mmCIF file of C-alpha atoms in Angstrom:
data_model
loop_
_atom_site.group_PDB
_atom_site.id
_atom_site.type_symbol
_atom_site.label_atom_id
_atom_site.label_comp_id
_atom_site.label_asym_id
_atom_site.label_seq_id
_atom_site.Cartn_x
_atom_site.Cartn_y
_atom_site.Cartn_z
ATOM 1 C CA MET A 17 168.180 15.289 142.485
ATOM 2 C CA PRO A 18 166.606 13.237 145.313
ATOM 3 C CA GLU A 19 168.731 10.340 146.495
ATOM 4 C CA ASN A 20 165.910 7.823 146.181
ATOM 5 C CA CYS A 21 164.938 8.846 142.654
ATOM 6 C CA ILE A 22 163.767 5.926 140.489
ATOM 7 C CA TYR A 23 164.073 5.990 136.701
ATOM 8 C CA ILE A 24 162.235 3.518 134.526
ATOM 9 C CA ALA A 25 162.581 2.561 130.874
ATOM 10 C CA ARG A 26 160.787 0.048 128.707
ATOM 11 C CA SER A 27 162.862 -2.979 127.804
ATOM 12 C CA SER A 28 163.821 -3.325 124.157
ATOM 13 C CA ALA A 29 162.914 -7.031 124.295
ATOM 14 C CA ILE A 30 159.168 -6.567 124.438
ATOM 15 C CA ALA A 31 156.286 -6.071 122.069
ATOM 16 C CA ALA A 32 153.458 -3.768 123.105
ATOM 17 C CA ARG A 33 150.181 -2.722 121.563
ATOM 18 C CA ALA A 34 147.387 -0.479 122.835
ATOM 19 C CA LEU A 35 143.878 -1.840 122.529
ATOM 20 C CA ALA A 36 140.633 -0.383 123.833
ATOM 21 C CA GLY A 37 142.368 1.624 126.537
ATOM 22 C CA GLU A 38 144.585 -1.219 127.696
ATOM 23 C CA MET A 39 148.182 -1.960 126.841
ATOM 24 C CA MET A 40 149.082 -5.492 125.806
ATOM 25 C CA VAL A 41 152.710 -6.309 126.546
ATOM 26 C CA MET A 42 154.579 -9.469 125.663
ATOM 27 C CA ASN A 43 158.094 -10.303 126.711
ATOM 28 C CA ALA A 44 159.984 -11.761 123.751
ATOM 29 C CA ALA A 45 162.406 -13.580 126.038
ATOM 30 C CA ASP A 46 159.892 -15.893 127.672
ATOM 31 C CA SER A 47 156.561 -15.102 125.947
ATOM 32 C CA THR A 48 154.989 -13.922 129.201
ATOM 33 C CA PHE A 49 152.003 -11.736 128.447
ATOM 34 C CA PHE A 50 150.589 -8.830 130.431
ATOM 35 C CA THR A 51 147.697 -6.468 130.072
ATOM 36 C CA LEU A 52 147.986 -3.079 131.749
ATOM 37 C CA ASN A 53 145.039 -1.017 132.933
ATOM 38 C CA GLU A 54 144.758 2.686 132.171
ATOM 39 C CA VAL A 55 146.885 3.869 135.093
ATOM 40 C CA ALA A 56 149.565 1.265 134.478
ATOM 41 C CA THR A 57 149.505 2.121 130.776
ATOM 42 C CA ALA A 58 150.103 5.799 131.583
ATOM 43 C CA ILE A 59 153.172 4.879 133.637
ATOM 44 C CA PHE A 60 154.389 2.406 131.020
ATOM 45 C CA GLN A 61 154.104 4.947 128.216
ATOM 46 C CA ALA A 62 155.932 7.583 130.251
ATOM 47 C CA ALA A 63 158.832 5.232 131.047
ATOM 48 C CA ASP A 64 161.375 7.103 128.949
ATOM 49 C CA GLY A 65 164.378 6.449 131.176
ATOM 50 C CA HIS A 66 164.972 10.023 132.172
ATOM 51 C CA THR A 67 161.760 11.138 133.880
ATOM 52 C CA PRO A 68 161.801 10.217 137.583
ATOM 53 C CA LEU A 69 158.976 7.941 138.680
ATOM 54 C CA THR A 70 157.778 10.531 141.211
ATOM 55 C CA GLU A 71 157.337 12.978 138.333
ATOM 56 C CA ILE A 72 155.507 10.420 136.222
ATOM 57 C CA VAL A 73 153.135 9.665 139.097
ATOM 58 C CA ARG A 74 152.554 13.359 139.718
ATOM 59 C CA ASP A 75 152.056 14.414 136.083
ATOM 60 C CA ARG A 76 150.636 11.303 134.426
ATOM 61 C CA VAL A 77 148.718 9.608 137.206
ATOM 62 C CA CYS A 78 147.607 12.106 139.862
ATOM 63 C CA GLU A 79 146.679 14.752 137.293
ATOM 64 C CA GLN A 80 144.667 12.393 135.131
ATOM 65 C CA PHE A 81 143.125 9.993 137.625
ATOM 66 C CA GLU A 82 141.426 10.603 140.931
ATOM 67 C CA VAL A 83 143.929 8.968 143.237
ATOM 68 C CA ASP A 84 145.620 9.734 146.531
ATOM 69 C CA PRO A 85 149.206 10.842 145.710
ATOM 70 C CA VAL A 86 150.828 8.772 148.463
ATOM 71 C CA GLN A 87 148.852 5.682 147.538
ATOM 72 C CA ALA A 88 149.519 6.302 143.839
ATOM 73 C CA GLN A 89 153.271 6.467 144.448
ATOM 74 C CA ALA A 90 153.202 3.253 146.495
ATOM 75 C CA ASP A 91 151.116 1.462 143.877
ATOM 76 C CA ALA A 92 153.386 2.722 141.087
ATOM 77 C CA GLU A 93 156.497 1.450 142.872
ATOM 78 C CA GLN A 94 154.860 -1.948 143.361
ATOM 79 C CA PHE A 95 153.804 -2.056 139.710
ATOM 80 C CA VAL A 96 157.277 -1.067 138.548
ATOM 81 C CA ALA A 97 158.887 -3.716 140.753
ATOM 82 C CA GLU A 98 156.593 -6.386 139.327
ATOM 83 C CA LEU A 99 157.165 -5.474 135.689
ATOM 84 C CA SER A 100 160.867 -5.146 136.369
ATOM 85 C CA SER A 101 160.975 -8.677 137.787
ATOM 86 C CA HIS A 102 159.520 -9.899 134.478
ATOM 87 C CA GLY A 103 161.982 -7.918 132.370
ATOM 88 C CA ILE A 104 159.344 -5.553 131.003
ATOM 89 C CA LEU A 105 160.737 -2.426 132.651
ATOM 90 C CA LEU A 106 164.301 -1.476 133.449
ATOM 91 C CA VAL A 107 164.786 0.314 136.771
ATOM 92 C CA SER A 108 167.708 2.386 137.982
ATOM 93 C CA ASN A 109 168.538 5.200 140.369
ATOM 94 C CA GLN A 110 170.313 6.862 137.436
ATOM 95 C CA PRO A 111 168.745 8.040 134.164
ATOM 96 C CA LEU A 112 168.525 5.249 131.594
ATOM 97 C CA ALA A 113 168.749 5.233 127.829
ATOM 98 C CA ALA A 114 165.243 5.030 126.414
ATOM 99 C CA GLU A 115 164.448 1.596 124.982
ATOM 100 C CA ALA A 116 161.114 2.201 123.391
ATOM 101 C CA PRO A 117 159.549 -1.008 122.062
ATOM 102 C CA MET B 30 181.844 -46.779 101.599
ATOM 103 C CA THR B 31 178.610 -45.268 100.361
ATOM 104 C CA ALA B 32 176.215 -43.124 102.344
ATOM 105 C CA THR B 33 172.788 -44.553 103.021
ATOM 106 C CA PRO B 34 170.334 -42.692 100.817
ATOM 107 C CA HIS B 35 167.756 -40.541 102.537
ATOM 108 C CA LYS B 36 164.128 -41.450 102.119
ATOM 109 C CA VAL B 37 161.600 -38.672 102.045
ATOM 110 C CA ALA B 38 157.982 -38.211 103.010
ATOM 111 C CA CYS B 39 156.310 -34.881 102.346
ATOM 112 C CA VAL B 40 153.849 -33.859 105.048
ATOM 113 C CA GLU B 41 151.497 -31.006 104.222
ATOM 114 C CA ILE B 42 149.745 -29.372 107.177
ATOM 115 C CA GLY B 43 147.936 -26.074 106.762
ATOM 116 C CA GLY B 44 148.799 -26.021 103.072
ATOM 117 C CA ILE B 45 152.532 -25.927 103.836
ATOM 118 C CA PRO B 46 154.362 -28.992 102.480
ATOM 119 C CA ILE B 47 157.472 -29.970 104.419
ATOM 120 C CA ALA B 48 159.785 -32.770 103.258
ATOM 121 C CA LEU B 49 160.922 -35.025 106.116
ATOM 122 C CA SER B 50 163.930 -37.136 105.235
ATOM 123 C CA THR B 51 165.662 -39.956 107.063
ATOM 124 C CA CYS B 52 167.968 -42.889 106.385
ATOM 125 C CA ASP B 53 165.931 -45.058 108.706
ATOM 126 C CA GLN B 54 163.191 -47.046 106.973
ATOM 127 C CA ARG B 55 161.367 -47.798 110.241
ATOM 128 C CA PHE B 56 161.258 -44.136 111.157
ATOM 129 C CA LEU B 57 159.998 -43.312 107.684
ATOM 130 C CA ASP B 58 157.263 -45.926 108.103
ATOM 131 C CA LEU B 59 156.402 -44.437 111.484
ATOM 132 C CA LEU B 60 156.019 -40.896 110.171
ATOM 133 C CA ARG B 61 154.075 -42.079 107.131
ATOM 134 C CA GLN B 62 151.690 -43.889 109.425
ATOM 135 C CA ARG B 63 151.490 -40.999 111.891
ATOM 136 C CA TYR B 64 150.791 -38.389 109.246
ATOM 137 C CA ASP B 65 148.664 -40.560 107.010
ATOM 138 C CA GLY B 66 146.068 -38.234 105.520
ATOM 139 C CA PHE B 67 148.558 -35.364 105.477
ATOM 140 C CA LEU B 68 151.096 -36.908 103.104
ATOM 141 C CA SER B 69 151.487 -34.837 99.981
ATOM 142 C CA SER B 70 152.965 -34.957 96.538
ATOM 143 C CA SER B 71 153.314 -31.175 96.387
ATOM 144 C CA PRO B 72 156.792 -29.715 95.944
ATOM 145 C CA PRO B 73 158.031 -29.081 99.493
ATOM 146 C CA GLU B 74 158.478 -25.517 100.682
ATOM 147 C CA PHE B 75 160.776 -26.665 103.469
ATOM 148 C CA GLU B 76 162.971 -29.648 104.293
ATOM 149 C CA LEU B 77 163.887 -31.316 107.565
ATOM 150 C CA GLU B 78 166.516 -34.023 107.720
ATOM 151 C CA PHE B 79 166.345 -36.349 110.713
ATOM 152 C CA ASP B 80 169.410 -37.872 112.376
ATOM 153 C CA LEU B 81 168.209 -40.492 114.809
ATOM 154 C CA THR B 82 169.968 -41.154 118.090
ATOM 155 C CA ASP B 83 169.538 -43.926 120.625
ATOM 156 C CA ALA B 84 169.489 -41.526 123.554
ATOM 157 C CA ARG B 85 166.378 -41.698 125.719
ATOM 158 C CA ALA B 86 166.276 -38.109 126.877
ATOM 159 C CA ALA B 87 163.473 -36.489 128.842
ATOM 160 C CA SER B 88 160.740 -34.718 126.896
ATOM 161 C CA ASP B 89 159.421 -32.745 129.870
ATOM 162 C CA ASP B 90 162.163 -30.102 129.748
ATOM 163 C CA ASP B 91 161.189 -26.626 128.630
ATOM 164 C CA VAL B 92 161.703 -26.032 124.941
ATOM 165 C CA ARG B 93 164.040 -23.235 123.888
ATOM 166 C CA VAL B 94 163.695 -21.591 120.465
ATOM 167 C CA ARG B 95 166.169 -18.869 119.641
ATOM 168 C CA ARG B 96 167.742 -17.226 116.646
ATOM 169 C CA GLN B 97 171.451 -17.603 115.973
ATOM 170 C CA ASP B 98 172.617 -15.755 112.879
ATOM 171 C CA ASP B 99 170.503 -17.063 109.997
ATOM 172 C CA GLU B 100 169.201 -20.102 111.835
ATOM 173 C CA TRP B 101 166.624 -21.005 114.407
ATOM 174 C CA LEU B 102 167.922 -23.274 117.154
ATOM 175 C CA ILE B 103 165.225 -25.446 118.686
ATOM 176 C CA GLU B 104 166.222 -27.397 121.769
ATOM 177 C CA ARG B 105 164.508 -29.627 124.263
ATOM 178 C CA GLY B 106 165.721 -32.590 126.322
ATOM 179 C CA ASP B 107 164.600 -35.093 123.700
ATOM 180 C CA PHE B 108 165.659 -33.257 120.531
ATOM 181 C CA ASN B 109 167.657 -30.436 119.071
ATOM 182 C CA ALA B 110 167.155 -28.879 115.673
ATOM 183 C CA ARG B 111 168.551 -26.155 113.451
ATOM 184 C CA TRP B 112 166.460 -24.584 110.740
ATOM 185 C CA ASN B 113 167.334 -21.861 108.287
ATOM 186 C CA PRO B 114 164.188 -19.986 107.179
ATOM 187 C CA ARG B 115 166.037 -18.417 104.235
ATOM 188 C CA THR B 116 167.098 -21.712 102.643
ATOM 189 C CA GLY B 117 164.097 -23.535 104.088
ATOM 190 C CA ARG B 118 166.315 -26.382 105.253
ATOM 191 C CA GLY B 119 166.906 -27.801 108.667
ATOM 192 C CA ARG B 120 168.336 -30.742 110.576
ATOM 193 C CA VAL B 121 166.904 -32.525 113.596
ATOM 194 C CA ARG B 122 168.609 -34.870 116.058
ATOM 195 C CA GLN B 123 166.203 -36.949 118.100
ATOM 196 C CA ASN B 124 165.375 -40.540 118.916
ATOM 197 C CA ALA B 125 162.555 -42.262 117.060
ATOM 198 C CA ASN B 126 159.932 -41.009 119.507
ATOM 199 C CA PRO B 127 156.851 -39.836 117.552
ATOM 200 C CA TYR B 128 155.990 -37.257 120.236
ATOM 201 C CA SER B 129 159.344 -35.561 119.685
ATOM 202 C CA LEU B 130 158.591 -35.542 115.970
ATOM 203 C CA ASP B 131 155.199 -33.914 116.621
ATOM 204 C CA SER B 132 156.826 -31.275 118.797
ATOM 205 C CA VAL B 133 159.459 -30.397 116.210
ATOM 206 C CA LEU B 134 156.814 -30.053 113.506
ATOM 207 C CA ARG B 135 154.549 -27.924 115.703
ATOM 208 C CA ILE B 136 157.400 -25.566 116.591
ATOM 209 C CA LEU B 137 158.477 -25.282 112.963
ATOM 210 C CA HIS B 138 154.930 -24.501 111.870
ATOM 211 C CA SER B 139 154.570 -21.952 114.687
ATOM 212 C CA LEU B 140 157.639 -20.116 113.350
ATOM 213 C CA ILE B 141 156.436 -20.238 109.743
ATOM 214 C CA LEU B 142 152.923 -19.128 110.707
ATOM 215 C CA ALA B 143 154.124 -16.243 112.865
ATOM 216 C CA GLU B 144 155.924 -14.810 109.823
ATOM 217 C CA ARG B 145 152.797 -15.279 107.691
ATOM 218 C CA GLY B 146 150.246 -13.788 110.052
ATOM 219 C CA GLY B 147 148.858 -17.062 111.405
ATOM 220 C CA PHE B 148 149.231 -19.147 114.541
ATOM 221 C CA LEU B 149 148.749 -22.501 116.204
ATOM 222 C CA LEU B 150 146.117 -22.366 118.915
ATOM 223 C CA HIS B 151 145.518 -24.671 121.844
ATOM 224 C CA ALA B 152 141.982 -25.369 120.650
ATOM 225 C CA ALA B 153 139.700 -27.956 119.136
ATOM 226 C CA SER B 154 138.180 -27.005 115.805
ATOM 227 C CA ALA B 155 135.539 -28.379 113.511
ATOM 228 C CA ILE B 156 133.693 -27.505 110.316
ATOM 229 C CA CYS B 157 129.938 -27.090 110.558
ATOM 230 C CA ASP B 158 127.921 -25.973 107.515
ATOM 231 C CA THR B 159 131.107 -25.005 105.617
ATOM 232 C CA ARG B 160 132.333 -22.732 108.425
ATOM 233 C CA ALA B 161 135.004 -23.508 111.005
ATOM 234 C CA TYR B 162 134.455 -23.060 114.746
ATOM 235 C CA LEU B 163 137.295 -23.036 117.243
ATOM 236 C CA PHE B 164 136.961 -24.099 120.888
ATOM 237 C CA SER B 165 139.819 -23.046 123.118
ATOM 238 C CA GLY B 166 140.529 -23.311 126.807
ATOM 239 C CA VAL B 167 142.804 -24.711 129.446
ATOM 240 C CA SER B 168 143.195 -28.446 129.830
ATOM 241 C CA GLY B 169 139.929 -29.862 131.130
ATOM 242 C CA ALA B 170 137.822 -26.981 129.798
ATOM 243 C CA GLY B 171 136.091 -29.274 127.343
ATOM 244 C CA LYS B 172 137.901 -29.212 123.996
ATOM 245 C CA THR B 173 137.797 -32.958 123.525
ATOM 246 C CA THR B 174 134.299 -33.102 125.034
ATOM 247 C CA MET B 175 133.047 -30.661 122.393
ATOM 248 C CA THR B 176 134.422 -32.847 119.621
ATOM 249 C CA ARG B 177 132.927 -35.990 121.188
ATOM 250 C CA LEU B 178 129.518 -34.290 121.357
ATOM 251 C CA ALA B 179 129.648 -33.177 117.732
ATOM 252 C CA PRO B 180 126.646 -34.418 115.746
ATOM 253 C CA SER B 181 127.004 -36.199 112.420
ATOM 254 C CA GLY B 182 127.892 -33.902 109.583
ATOM 255 C CA ILE B 183 130.555 -32.098 111.608
ATOM 256 C CA THR B 184 134.088 -32.421 110.250
ATOM 257 C CA LEU B 185 136.722 -32.612 112.977
ATOM 258 C CA LEU B 186 139.831 -30.543 112.262
ATOM 259 C CA THR B 187 141.525 -31.282 115.593
ATOM 260 C CA ASP B 188 140.690 -31.828 119.236
ATOM 261 C CA GLU B 189 143.944 -30.259 120.450
ATOM 262 C CA ILE B 190 145.944 -27.909 118.196
ATOM 263 C CA SER B 191 144.146 -25.654 115.729
ATOM 264 C CA TYR B 192 145.912 -24.291 112.684
ATOM 265 C CA VAL B 193 144.922 -20.742 111.705
ATOM 266 C CA ARG B 194 146.083 -18.756 108.682
ATOM 267 C CA PRO B 195 144.950 -15.477 107.187
ATOM 268 C CA ALA B 196 142.589 -15.960 104.259
ATOM 269 C CA ALA B 197 140.998 -13.783 101.598
ATOM 270 C CA GLU B 198 138.278 -12.713 104.042
ATOM 271 C CA GLY B 199 139.426 -13.117 107.614
ATOM 272 C CA TYR B 200 141.061 -16.347 108.666
ATOM 273 C CA ALA B 201 140.884 -20.028 107.775
ATOM 274 C CA ALA B 202 141.267 -23.067 110.032
ATOM 275 C CA PHE B 203 143.004 -26.196 108.759
ATOM 276 C CA GLY B 204 142.913 -29.752 109.996
ATOM 277 C CA THR B 205 145.961 -31.077 111.806
ATOM 278 C CA PRO B 206 147.273 -34.531 112.690
ATOM 279 C CA PHE B 207 148.022 -33.306 116.228
ATOM 280 C CA ALA B 208 145.547 -35.172 118.416
ATOM 281 C CA GLY B 209 144.698 -34.771 122.078
ATOM 282 C CA GLU B 210 142.685 -37.079 124.308
ATOM 283 C CA LEU B 211 140.614 -38.172 121.333
ATOM 284 C CA ALA B 212 143.737 -39.828 119.884
ATOM 285 C CA LYS B 213 142.384 -39.221 116.403
ATOM 286 C CA ALA B 214 143.903 -37.006 113.713
ATOM 287 C CA GLY B 215 141.783 -34.274 112.206
ATOM 288 C CA GLU B 216 140.569 -34.228 108.620
ATOM 289 C CA ASN B 217 142.935 -32.659 106.126
ATOM 290 C CA CYS B 218 140.679 -29.822 104.988
ATOM 291 C CA ALA B 219 140.029 -26.147 105.729
ATOM 292 C CA ALA B 220 137.236 -23.615 106.096
ATOM 293 C CA PRO B 221 136.816 -19.925 106.945
ATOM 294 C CA VAL B 222 136.767 -19.307 110.686
ATOM 295 C CA SER B 223 133.289 -18.274 111.806
ATOM 296 C CA ALA B 224 133.965 -17.881 115.541
ATOM 297 C CA LEU B 225 136.316 -18.690 118.364
ATOM 298 C CA PHE B 226 134.776 -19.805 121.652
ATOM 299 C CA PHE B 227 136.614 -19.927 124.946
ATOM 300 C CA LEU B 228 135.151 -22.870 126.802
ATOM 301 C CA GLU B 229 133.903 -23.094 130.341
ATOM 302 C CA GLN B 230 131.702 -25.857 131.675
ATOM 303 C CA GLY B 231 128.588 -24.825 133.599
ATOM 304 C CA PRO B 232 124.988 -25.735 134.418
ATOM 305 C CA GLU B 233 123.548 -24.346 131.191
ATOM 306 C CA ASN B 234 124.515 -23.510 127.623
ATOM 307 C CA ARG B 235 125.109 -19.835 126.968
ATOM 308 C CA ILE B 236 127.279 -17.526 124.899
ATOM 309 C CA ASP B 237 128.654 -14.292 126.365
ATOM 310 C CA GLU B 238 130.525 -11.473 124.727
ATOM 311 C CA LEU B 239 134.126 -10.708 125.655
ATOM 312 C CA SER B 240 135.754 -7.306 125.491
ATOM 313 C CA SER B 241 138.327 -7.029 122.734
ATOM 314 C CA ALA B 242 141.108 -6.677 125.332
ATOM 315 C CA GLU B 243 139.911 -9.796 127.156
ATOM 316 C CA ALA B 244 139.681 -11.634 123.841
ATOM 317 C CA VAL B 245 143.279 -10.749 122.955
ATOM 318 C CA ARG B 246 144.407 -11.694 126.452
ATOM 319 C CA ARG B 247 142.785 -15.140 126.218
ATOM 320 C CA LEU B 248 143.947 -15.643 122.661
ATOM 321 C CA MET B 249 147.571 -14.832 123.454
ATOM 322 C CA ARG B 250 147.548 -17.198 126.418
ATOM 323 C CA ASN B 251 146.462 -20.075 124.211
ATOM 324 C CA ILE B 252 148.649 -19.501 121.162
ATOM 325 C CA LEU B 253 151.538 -21.925 120.886
ATOM 326 C CA PHE B 254 154.620 -19.815 120.572
ATOM 327 C CA PHE B 255 158.115 -20.511 121.786
ATOM 328 C CA ALA B 256 160.536 -18.187 120.001
ATOM 329 C CA GLU B 257 162.678 -15.706 121.869
ATOM 330 C CA ASP B 258 162.496 -13.101 119.143
ATOM 331 C CA LYS B 259 161.168 -9.581 119.450
ATOM 332 C CA THR B 260 160.270 -9.144 115.786
ATOM 333 C CA LEU B 261 158.250 -12.338 115.701
ATOM 334 C CA VAL B 262 156.558 -11.535 119.009
ATOM 335 C CA GLU B 263 155.524 -8.142 117.617
ATOM 336 C CA LYS B 264 154.066 -9.841 114.550
ATOM 337 C CA LEU B 265 152.216 -12.347 116.689
ATOM 338 C CA LEU B 266 150.700 -9.653 118.883
ATOM 339 C CA ALA B 267 149.627 -7.719 115.786
ATOM 340 C CA THR B 268 148.114 -10.901 114.352
ATOM 341 C CA ALA B 269 146.189 -11.570 117.576
ATOM 342 C CA CYS B 270 144.725 -8.044 117.520
ATOM 343 C CA ASP B 271 143.802 -8.419 113.858
ATOM 344 C CA PHE B 272 142.177 -11.799 114.493
ATOM 345 C CA VAL B 273 140.081 -10.338 117.314
ATOM 346 C CA ALA B 274 139.012 -7.525 115.009
ATOM 347 C CA ARG B 275 137.893 -9.888 112.248
ATOM 348 C CA VAL B 276 136.559 -12.957 114.024
ATOM 349 C CA PRO B 277 133.793 -13.046 116.671
ATOM 350 C CA ILE B 278 135.232 -14.289 119.944
ATOM 351 C CA ARG B 279 132.923 -15.372 122.742
ATOM 352 C CA ARG B 280 132.853 -17.242 126.025
ATOM 353 C CA LEU B 281 130.888 -20.464 125.618
ATOM 354 C CA THR B 282 129.610 -21.898 128.874
ATOM 355 C CA PHE B 283 128.244 -25.333 128.217
ATOM 356 C CA TYR B 284 126.604 -28.251 129.884
ATOM 357 C CA PRO B 285 128.219 -31.296 128.344
ATOM 358 C CA ASP B 286 125.489 -32.689 126.171
ATOM 359 C CA ALA B 287 124.840 -32.483 122.432
ATOM 360 C CA ARG B 288 122.522 -29.449 122.705
ATOM 361 C CA VAL B 289 125.525 -27.152 122.922
ATOM 362 C CA TRP B 290 126.054 -27.751 119.219
ATOM 363 C CA ASP B 291 122.626 -26.249 118.474
ATOM 364 C CA LEU B 292 123.859 -23.087 120.122
ATOM 365 C CA VAL B 293 127.038 -23.142 118.049
ATOM 366 C CA ARG B 294 125.180 -23.809 114.799
ATOM 367 C CA ASN B 295 122.793 -20.943 115.439
ATOM 368 C CA PHE B 296 125.449 -18.539 116.542
ATOM 369 C CA ASP B 297 124.389 -15.175 115.295
ATOM 370 C CA ARG B 298 127.050 -13.751 113.054
ATOM 371 C CA ARG B 299 125.558 -10.301 113.023
ATOM 372 C CA PHE B 300 127.907 -9.270 115.847
ATOM 373 C CA GLU B 301 130.896 -9.809 113.637
ATOM 374 C CA HIS B 302 131.025 -6.243 112.437
ATOM 375 C CA ASN B 303 130.425 -4.834 115.903
ATOM 376 C CA LEU B 304 133.729 -6.191 117.092
ATOM 377 C CA ALA B 305 135.553 -4.701 114.172
ATOM 378 C CA ARG B 306 134.435 -1.188 115.009
ATOM 379 C CA ASN B 307 136.880 -1.052 117.926
ATOM 380 C CA PHE B 308 139.813 -1.601 115.655
ATOM 381 C CA GLN B 309 141.529 0.546 113.110
ATOM 382 C CA GLY B 310 144.049 -0.796 110.658
ATOM 383 C CA VAL B 311 145.557 -4.220 110.088
ATOM 384 C CA PRO B 312 149.092 -5.481 110.643
ATOM 385 C CA GLU B 313 151.504 -4.899 107.796
ATOM 386 C CA HIS B 314 152.085 -8.613 107.304
ATOM 387 C CA ALA B 315 148.420 -9.614 107.093
#
């Protein structure tokens, strides 16, 4: 297992709903509301707590969207950090229990 | 020693009668005056008992609404309240400030509506030709301006907080006593919602379509909702998606003169079914 492996899981304190290719996410703790584009939605839906982020980017982003792998990984890490700061995603360097909304 | 008897006024907003009780005759007079037009003789569905304090606390703190066991706890600098949705009873401690009273009532209605598939929306609303039109937007977008420009024959429901509930076919908008800059309560009546417009001021009057995702995004940002509760948030999000599926939602750019109402009156409802085609299913609570 790589030392810098990142695992992500959806918080249990959110409500989410897919609509016309976008994911609507609302944090129940502070009512902040987000809409995720297709790429972000793919990452969000794959956030099961035990699939490393690098694997999610490889299998769910690079294979389905025309993106540069290095750029995709950087963008994914930035996206994960942002959603994590709002309590939407949980992030750890260890596998997490899945908290599907 | 005998306890001072509580005096009660029943205030019915959105078809939901709530009994407000207090020992203080002046406070009772104040709320009767404030909610004149919304006083009701219907049996109350819910009850709020007010304990008045002399404290002059700040009302600009953030409100906190959270569940503790069977009760909702509602707290802000100028009031704190407990309300049990199962018994329908609650207790409020606040000073005699009418703005605190408005806030408590709005929060209580937002909780009740979320359970019932409705919501309070930061929007003006009015009835035109038996149909209700909602005008939402950030402060300064033109909600009060739209109501000021309304021609005769338009019934004002509110210039600030719209009250939306599911109805037999779609949704209905109700009048509220919650006034904005207009400082005038809405009429106590209701009509089926024909359209929701998100307002922007511009050099000309025009109506543009919004994608369903953009419509939900704008709707969610303007719904009044305070509760830290996952179940209720899920219901609210489902309600917003259902509302977007059933009600035409557009961006209304308008030049602030009365001609904008011609555009609203002639709004073509034929698009209504086009929006619905993007959606499958309705929330369980609708």
